[in-house]
Short mmCIF file of C-alpha atoms and ligand atoms in Angstrom, two decimals:
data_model
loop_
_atom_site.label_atom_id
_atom_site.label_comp_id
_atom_site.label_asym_id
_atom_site.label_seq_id
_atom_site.Cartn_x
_atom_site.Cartn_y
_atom_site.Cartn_z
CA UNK A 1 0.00 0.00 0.00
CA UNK A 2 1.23 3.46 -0.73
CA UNK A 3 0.87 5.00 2.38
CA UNK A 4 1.71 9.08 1.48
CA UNK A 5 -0.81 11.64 2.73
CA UNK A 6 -0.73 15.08 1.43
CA UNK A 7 -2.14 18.17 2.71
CA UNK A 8 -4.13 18.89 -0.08
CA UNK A 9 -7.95 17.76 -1.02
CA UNK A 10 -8.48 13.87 -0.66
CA UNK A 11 -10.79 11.73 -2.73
CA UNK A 12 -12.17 8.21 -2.80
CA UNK A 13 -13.12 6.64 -6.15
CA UNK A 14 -14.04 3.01 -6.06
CA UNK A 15 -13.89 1.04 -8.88
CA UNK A 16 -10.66 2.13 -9.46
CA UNK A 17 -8.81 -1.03 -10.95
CA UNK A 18 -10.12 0.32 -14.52
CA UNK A 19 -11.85 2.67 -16.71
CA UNK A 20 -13.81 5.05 -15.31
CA UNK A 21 -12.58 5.16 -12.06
CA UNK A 22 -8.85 4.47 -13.22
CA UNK A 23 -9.35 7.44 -15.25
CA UNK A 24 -11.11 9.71 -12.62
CA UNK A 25 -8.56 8.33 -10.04
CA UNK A 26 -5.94 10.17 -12.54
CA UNK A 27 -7.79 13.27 -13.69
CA UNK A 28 -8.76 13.87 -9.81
CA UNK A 29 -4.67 13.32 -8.77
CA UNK A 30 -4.42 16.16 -12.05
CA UNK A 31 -6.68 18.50 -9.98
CA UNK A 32 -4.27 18.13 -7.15
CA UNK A 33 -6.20 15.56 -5.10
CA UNK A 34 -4.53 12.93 -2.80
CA UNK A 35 -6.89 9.85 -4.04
CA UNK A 36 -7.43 6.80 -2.21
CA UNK A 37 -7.44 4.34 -5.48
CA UNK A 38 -10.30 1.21 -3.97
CA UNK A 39 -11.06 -1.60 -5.77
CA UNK A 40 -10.52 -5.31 -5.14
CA UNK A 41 -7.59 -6.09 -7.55
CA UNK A 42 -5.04 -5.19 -5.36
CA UNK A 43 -2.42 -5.23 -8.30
CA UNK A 44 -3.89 -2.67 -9.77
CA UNK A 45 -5.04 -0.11 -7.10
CA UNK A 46 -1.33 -0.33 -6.10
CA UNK A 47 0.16 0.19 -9.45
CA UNK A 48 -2.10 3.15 -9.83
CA UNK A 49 -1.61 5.00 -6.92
CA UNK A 50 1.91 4.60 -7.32
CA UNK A 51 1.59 6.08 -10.79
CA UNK A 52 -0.60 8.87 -8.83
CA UNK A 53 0.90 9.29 -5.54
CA UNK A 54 -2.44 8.32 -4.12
CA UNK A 55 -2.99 5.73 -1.64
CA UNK A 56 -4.07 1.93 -2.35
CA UNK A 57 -6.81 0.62 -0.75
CA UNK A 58 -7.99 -3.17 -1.45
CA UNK A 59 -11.86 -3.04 -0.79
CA UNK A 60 -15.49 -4.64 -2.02
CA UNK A 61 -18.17 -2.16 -1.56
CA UNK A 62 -20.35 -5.24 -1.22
CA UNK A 63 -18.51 -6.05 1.84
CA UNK A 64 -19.72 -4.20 5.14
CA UNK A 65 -15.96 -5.07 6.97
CA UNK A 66 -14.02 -3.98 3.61
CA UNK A 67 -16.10 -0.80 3.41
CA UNK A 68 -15.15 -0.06 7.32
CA UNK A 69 -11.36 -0.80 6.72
CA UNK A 70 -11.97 2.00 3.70
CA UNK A 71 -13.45 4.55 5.71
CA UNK A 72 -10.92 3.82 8.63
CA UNK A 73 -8.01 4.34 5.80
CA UNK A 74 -9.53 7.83 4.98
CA UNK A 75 -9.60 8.81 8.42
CA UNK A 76 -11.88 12.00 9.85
CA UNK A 77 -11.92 14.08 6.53
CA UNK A 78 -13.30 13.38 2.65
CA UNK A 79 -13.53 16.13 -0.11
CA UNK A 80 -14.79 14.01 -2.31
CA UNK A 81 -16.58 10.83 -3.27
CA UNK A 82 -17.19 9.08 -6.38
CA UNK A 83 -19.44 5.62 -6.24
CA UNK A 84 -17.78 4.36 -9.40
CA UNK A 85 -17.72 0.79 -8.32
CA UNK A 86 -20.44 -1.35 -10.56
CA UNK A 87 -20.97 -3.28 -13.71
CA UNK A 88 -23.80 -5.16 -15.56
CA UNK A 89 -23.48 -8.85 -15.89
CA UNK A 90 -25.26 -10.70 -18.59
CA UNK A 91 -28.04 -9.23 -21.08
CA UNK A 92 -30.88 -11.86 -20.87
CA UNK A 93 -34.61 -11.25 -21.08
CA UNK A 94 -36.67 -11.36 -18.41
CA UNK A 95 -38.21 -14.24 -19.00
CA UNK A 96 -34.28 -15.92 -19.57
CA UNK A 97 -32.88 -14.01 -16.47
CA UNK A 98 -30.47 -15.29 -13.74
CA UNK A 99 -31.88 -14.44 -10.51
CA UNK A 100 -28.15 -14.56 -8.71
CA UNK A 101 -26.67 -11.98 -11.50
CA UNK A 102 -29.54 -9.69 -10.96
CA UNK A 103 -28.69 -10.23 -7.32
CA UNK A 104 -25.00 -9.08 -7.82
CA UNK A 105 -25.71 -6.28 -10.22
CA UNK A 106 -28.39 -4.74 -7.05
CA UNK A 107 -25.10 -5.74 -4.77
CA UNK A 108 -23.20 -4.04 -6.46
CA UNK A 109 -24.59 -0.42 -8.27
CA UNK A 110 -26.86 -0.18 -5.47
CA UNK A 111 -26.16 -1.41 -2.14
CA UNK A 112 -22.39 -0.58 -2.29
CA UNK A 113 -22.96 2.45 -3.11
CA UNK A 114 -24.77 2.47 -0.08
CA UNK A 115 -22.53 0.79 2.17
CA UNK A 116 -19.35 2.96 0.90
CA UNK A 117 -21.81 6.33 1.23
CA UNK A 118 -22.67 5.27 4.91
CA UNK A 119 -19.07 4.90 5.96
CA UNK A 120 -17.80 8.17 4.75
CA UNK A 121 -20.50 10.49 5.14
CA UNK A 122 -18.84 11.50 8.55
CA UNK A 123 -16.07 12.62 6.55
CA UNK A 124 -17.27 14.17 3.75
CA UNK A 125 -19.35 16.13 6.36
CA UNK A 126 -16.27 17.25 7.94
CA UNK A 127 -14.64 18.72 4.44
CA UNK A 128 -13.37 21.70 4.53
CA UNK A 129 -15.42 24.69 4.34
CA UNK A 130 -18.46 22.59 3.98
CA UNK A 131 -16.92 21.60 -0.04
CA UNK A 132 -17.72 17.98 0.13
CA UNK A 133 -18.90 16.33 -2.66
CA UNK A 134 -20.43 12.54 -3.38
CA UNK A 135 -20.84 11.89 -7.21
CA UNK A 136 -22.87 8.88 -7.90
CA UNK A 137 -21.87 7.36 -11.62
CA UNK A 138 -25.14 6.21 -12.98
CA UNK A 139 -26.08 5.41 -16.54
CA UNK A 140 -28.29 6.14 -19.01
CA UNK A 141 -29.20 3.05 -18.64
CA UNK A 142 -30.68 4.33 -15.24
CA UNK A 143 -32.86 6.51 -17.47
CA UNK A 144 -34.45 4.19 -19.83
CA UNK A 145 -35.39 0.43 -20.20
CA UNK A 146 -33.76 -1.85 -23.06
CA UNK A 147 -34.40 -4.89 -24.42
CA UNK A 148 -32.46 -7.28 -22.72
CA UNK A 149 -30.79 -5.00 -20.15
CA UNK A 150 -33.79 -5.51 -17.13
CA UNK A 151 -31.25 -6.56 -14.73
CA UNK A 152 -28.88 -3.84 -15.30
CA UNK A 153 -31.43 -1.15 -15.94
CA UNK A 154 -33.39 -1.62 -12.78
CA UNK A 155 -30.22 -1.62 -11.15
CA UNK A 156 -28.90 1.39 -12.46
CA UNK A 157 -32.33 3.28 -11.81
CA UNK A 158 -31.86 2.38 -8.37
CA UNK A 159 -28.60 4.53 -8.51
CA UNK A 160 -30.56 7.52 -9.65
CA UNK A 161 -33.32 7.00 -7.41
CA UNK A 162 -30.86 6.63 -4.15
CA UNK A 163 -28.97 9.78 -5.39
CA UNK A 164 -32.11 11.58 -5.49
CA UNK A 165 -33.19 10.44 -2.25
CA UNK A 166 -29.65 11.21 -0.47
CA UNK A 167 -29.75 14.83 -1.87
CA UNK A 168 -33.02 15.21 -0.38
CA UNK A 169 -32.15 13.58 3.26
CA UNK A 170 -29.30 15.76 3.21
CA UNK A 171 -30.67 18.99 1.83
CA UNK A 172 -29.48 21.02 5.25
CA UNK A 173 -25.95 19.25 5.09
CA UNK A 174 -22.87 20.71 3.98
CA UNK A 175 -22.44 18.01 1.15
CA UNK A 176 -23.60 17.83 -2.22
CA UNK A 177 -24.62 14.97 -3.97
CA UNK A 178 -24.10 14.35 -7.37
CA UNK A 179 -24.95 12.11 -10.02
CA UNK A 180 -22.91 11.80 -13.92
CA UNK A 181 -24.72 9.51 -16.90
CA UNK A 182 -22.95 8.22 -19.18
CA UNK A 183 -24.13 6.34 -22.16
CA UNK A 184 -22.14 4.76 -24.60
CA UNK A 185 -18.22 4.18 -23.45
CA UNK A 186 -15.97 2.27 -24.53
CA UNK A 187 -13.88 0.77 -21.90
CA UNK A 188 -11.56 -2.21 -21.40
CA UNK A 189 -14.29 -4.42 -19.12
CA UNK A 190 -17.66 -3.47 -19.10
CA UNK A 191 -19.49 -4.90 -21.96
CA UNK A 192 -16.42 -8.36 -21.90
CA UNK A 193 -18.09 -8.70 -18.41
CA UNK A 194 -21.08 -8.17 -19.36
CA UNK A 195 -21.06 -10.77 -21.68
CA UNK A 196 -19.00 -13.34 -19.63
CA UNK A 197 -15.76 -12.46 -21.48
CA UNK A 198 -16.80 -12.89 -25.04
CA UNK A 199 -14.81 -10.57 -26.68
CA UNK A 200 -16.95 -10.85 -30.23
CA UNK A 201 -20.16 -9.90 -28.59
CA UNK A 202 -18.57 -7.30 -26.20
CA UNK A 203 -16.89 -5.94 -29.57
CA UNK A 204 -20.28 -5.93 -31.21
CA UNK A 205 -21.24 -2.96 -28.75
CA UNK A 206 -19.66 -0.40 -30.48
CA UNK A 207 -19.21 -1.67 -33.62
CA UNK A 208 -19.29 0.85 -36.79
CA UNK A 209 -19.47 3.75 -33.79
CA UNK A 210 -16.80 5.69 -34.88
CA UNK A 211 -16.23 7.58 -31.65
CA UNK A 212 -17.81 6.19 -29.19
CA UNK A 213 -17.00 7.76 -25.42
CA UNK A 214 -13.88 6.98 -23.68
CA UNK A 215 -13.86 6.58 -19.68
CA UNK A 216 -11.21 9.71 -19.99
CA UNK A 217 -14.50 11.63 -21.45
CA UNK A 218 -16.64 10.58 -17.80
CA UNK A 219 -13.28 10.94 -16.00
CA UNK A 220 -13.29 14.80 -17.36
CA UNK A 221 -16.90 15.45 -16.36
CA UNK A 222 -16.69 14.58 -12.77
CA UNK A 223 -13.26 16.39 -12.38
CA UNK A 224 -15.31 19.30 -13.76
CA UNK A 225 -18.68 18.61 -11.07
CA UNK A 226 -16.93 18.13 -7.82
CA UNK A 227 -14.63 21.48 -8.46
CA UNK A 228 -17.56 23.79 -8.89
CA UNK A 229 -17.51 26.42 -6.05
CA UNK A 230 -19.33 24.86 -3.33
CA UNK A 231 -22.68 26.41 -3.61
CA UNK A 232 -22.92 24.95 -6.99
CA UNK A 233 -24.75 21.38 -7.07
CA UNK A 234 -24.59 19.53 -10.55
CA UNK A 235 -27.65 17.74 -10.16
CA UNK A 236 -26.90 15.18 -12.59
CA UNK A 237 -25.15 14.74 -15.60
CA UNK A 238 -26.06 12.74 -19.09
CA UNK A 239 -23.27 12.44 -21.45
CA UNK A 240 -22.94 10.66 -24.35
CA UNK A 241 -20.98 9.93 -28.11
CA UNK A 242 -22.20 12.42 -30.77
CA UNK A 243 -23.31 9.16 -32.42
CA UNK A 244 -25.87 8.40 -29.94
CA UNK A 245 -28.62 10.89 -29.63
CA UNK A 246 -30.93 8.19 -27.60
CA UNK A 247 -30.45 4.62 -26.14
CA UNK A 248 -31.47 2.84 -29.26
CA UNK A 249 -30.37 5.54 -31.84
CA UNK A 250 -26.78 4.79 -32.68
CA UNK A 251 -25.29 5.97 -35.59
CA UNK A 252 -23.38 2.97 -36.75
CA UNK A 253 -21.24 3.36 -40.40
CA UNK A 254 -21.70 -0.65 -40.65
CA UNK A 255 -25.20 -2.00 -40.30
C1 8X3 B 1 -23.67 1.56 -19.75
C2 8X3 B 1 -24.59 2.14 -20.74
O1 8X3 B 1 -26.03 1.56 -22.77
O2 8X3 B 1 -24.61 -0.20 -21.93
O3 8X3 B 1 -23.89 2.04 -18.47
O4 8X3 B 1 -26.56 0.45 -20.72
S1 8X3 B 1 -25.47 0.92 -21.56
#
């Protein structure tokens, strides 16, 4: 574990083994933050916080004792927080669904979120000069439903709907709460987990998209919410590729 602290704003971004939260872990370090880099793959929270000069912290935001021995890492002060941890697994029907993968993706985009939100709200409540910040990454699949995408959609709905809900139990708190959207983006791992690591269908995502999104586009946009002065709550923000002006309308130069 890379154990430096600095003096200057500290941040938590979970997920951080890859793609979006890699990426946000690195823009935030840009913005002078001190980030503490959680995920479970120890290998590579390490390796990035090294790159960073951020701290390492091995942790499961499904896991109540994981998510204590993150919060006791941070210690009595957060600036910021961003619930980047999550993931869709499989794209069955309804009527084909896997009860324990729709189990995992509530685990995981919902209650960890939770769990990792409960633990460092002390903090974050302690920021200085009431700047503290939680940004929730949603998708646009928490928007809209797909064909398909039941599992994951309800999931990520529930991510919008608990945002919501936190910014209203915590209206008279000096914290904001924030929530970013993203649709299309093409990352390392999402859709090869999705689809149980086959690459051909995970590829078929974005195929003929010239441009889709990149997690260093998402990464930009919630460096750019949790630095607003501190009266300034982005309430939520959708972002997508050019190419994709809805869910289902995807311009695609192969057919
Ligand atoms: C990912 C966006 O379109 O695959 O959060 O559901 S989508």
């Amino acid at each position: 574990m890379t154990t430096t602290r600095s003096t200057t704003r500290t941040a938590v971004v979970t997920g951080a083994s890859s793609g979006i939260g890699a990426a946000t872990a690195r823009t935030l370090a840009g913005l002078g933050f001190h980030v503490y880099c959680a995920a479970r793959r120890t290998d590579r929270v390490e390796a990035l916080a090294a790159e960073i000069g951020g701290t390492a912290v091995t942790c499961d935001v499904t896991d109540e004792g994981s998510v204590a021995a993150l919060a006791a890492t941070v210690g009595d002060t957060l600036d910021v927080l961003v619930n980047n941890a999550g993931g869709a697994f499989g794209a069955s029907t309804v009527a084909q669904a896997d009860p324990d993968e729709w189990r995992r993706m509530y685990d995981v985009n919902v209650v960890g979120l939770m769990l990792v939100t409960r633990a460092l709200l002390p903090a974050l409540l302690r920021a200085d000069d009431g700047a503290g910040v939680i940004c929730n990454v949603g998708s646009t699949a928490g928007r809209v439903a797909y064909e398909g995408g039941a599992g994951y959609t309800a999931a990520k709905h529930g991510t919008q709907v608990v945002t919501e809900t936190l910014r209203l139990e915590l209206w008279d708190q000096p914290v904001r709460v924030c929530e970013v959207a993203p649709g299309m983006v093409r990352t390392d791992e999402f859709a090869l987990v999705r689809f149980d690591g086959d690459a051909d269908k995970a590829a078929s995502v974005y195929a003929g998209v010239a441009e889709p999104l990149v997690a260093e586009d998402v990464a930009d946009a919630i460096g750019w919410m949790v630095t607003r002065p501190r009266h300034v709550n982005v309430d939520e923000l959708v972002i997508r590729p050019r190419a994709q002006a809805a869910q289902h309308k995807v311009h695609r130069s192969t057919p």
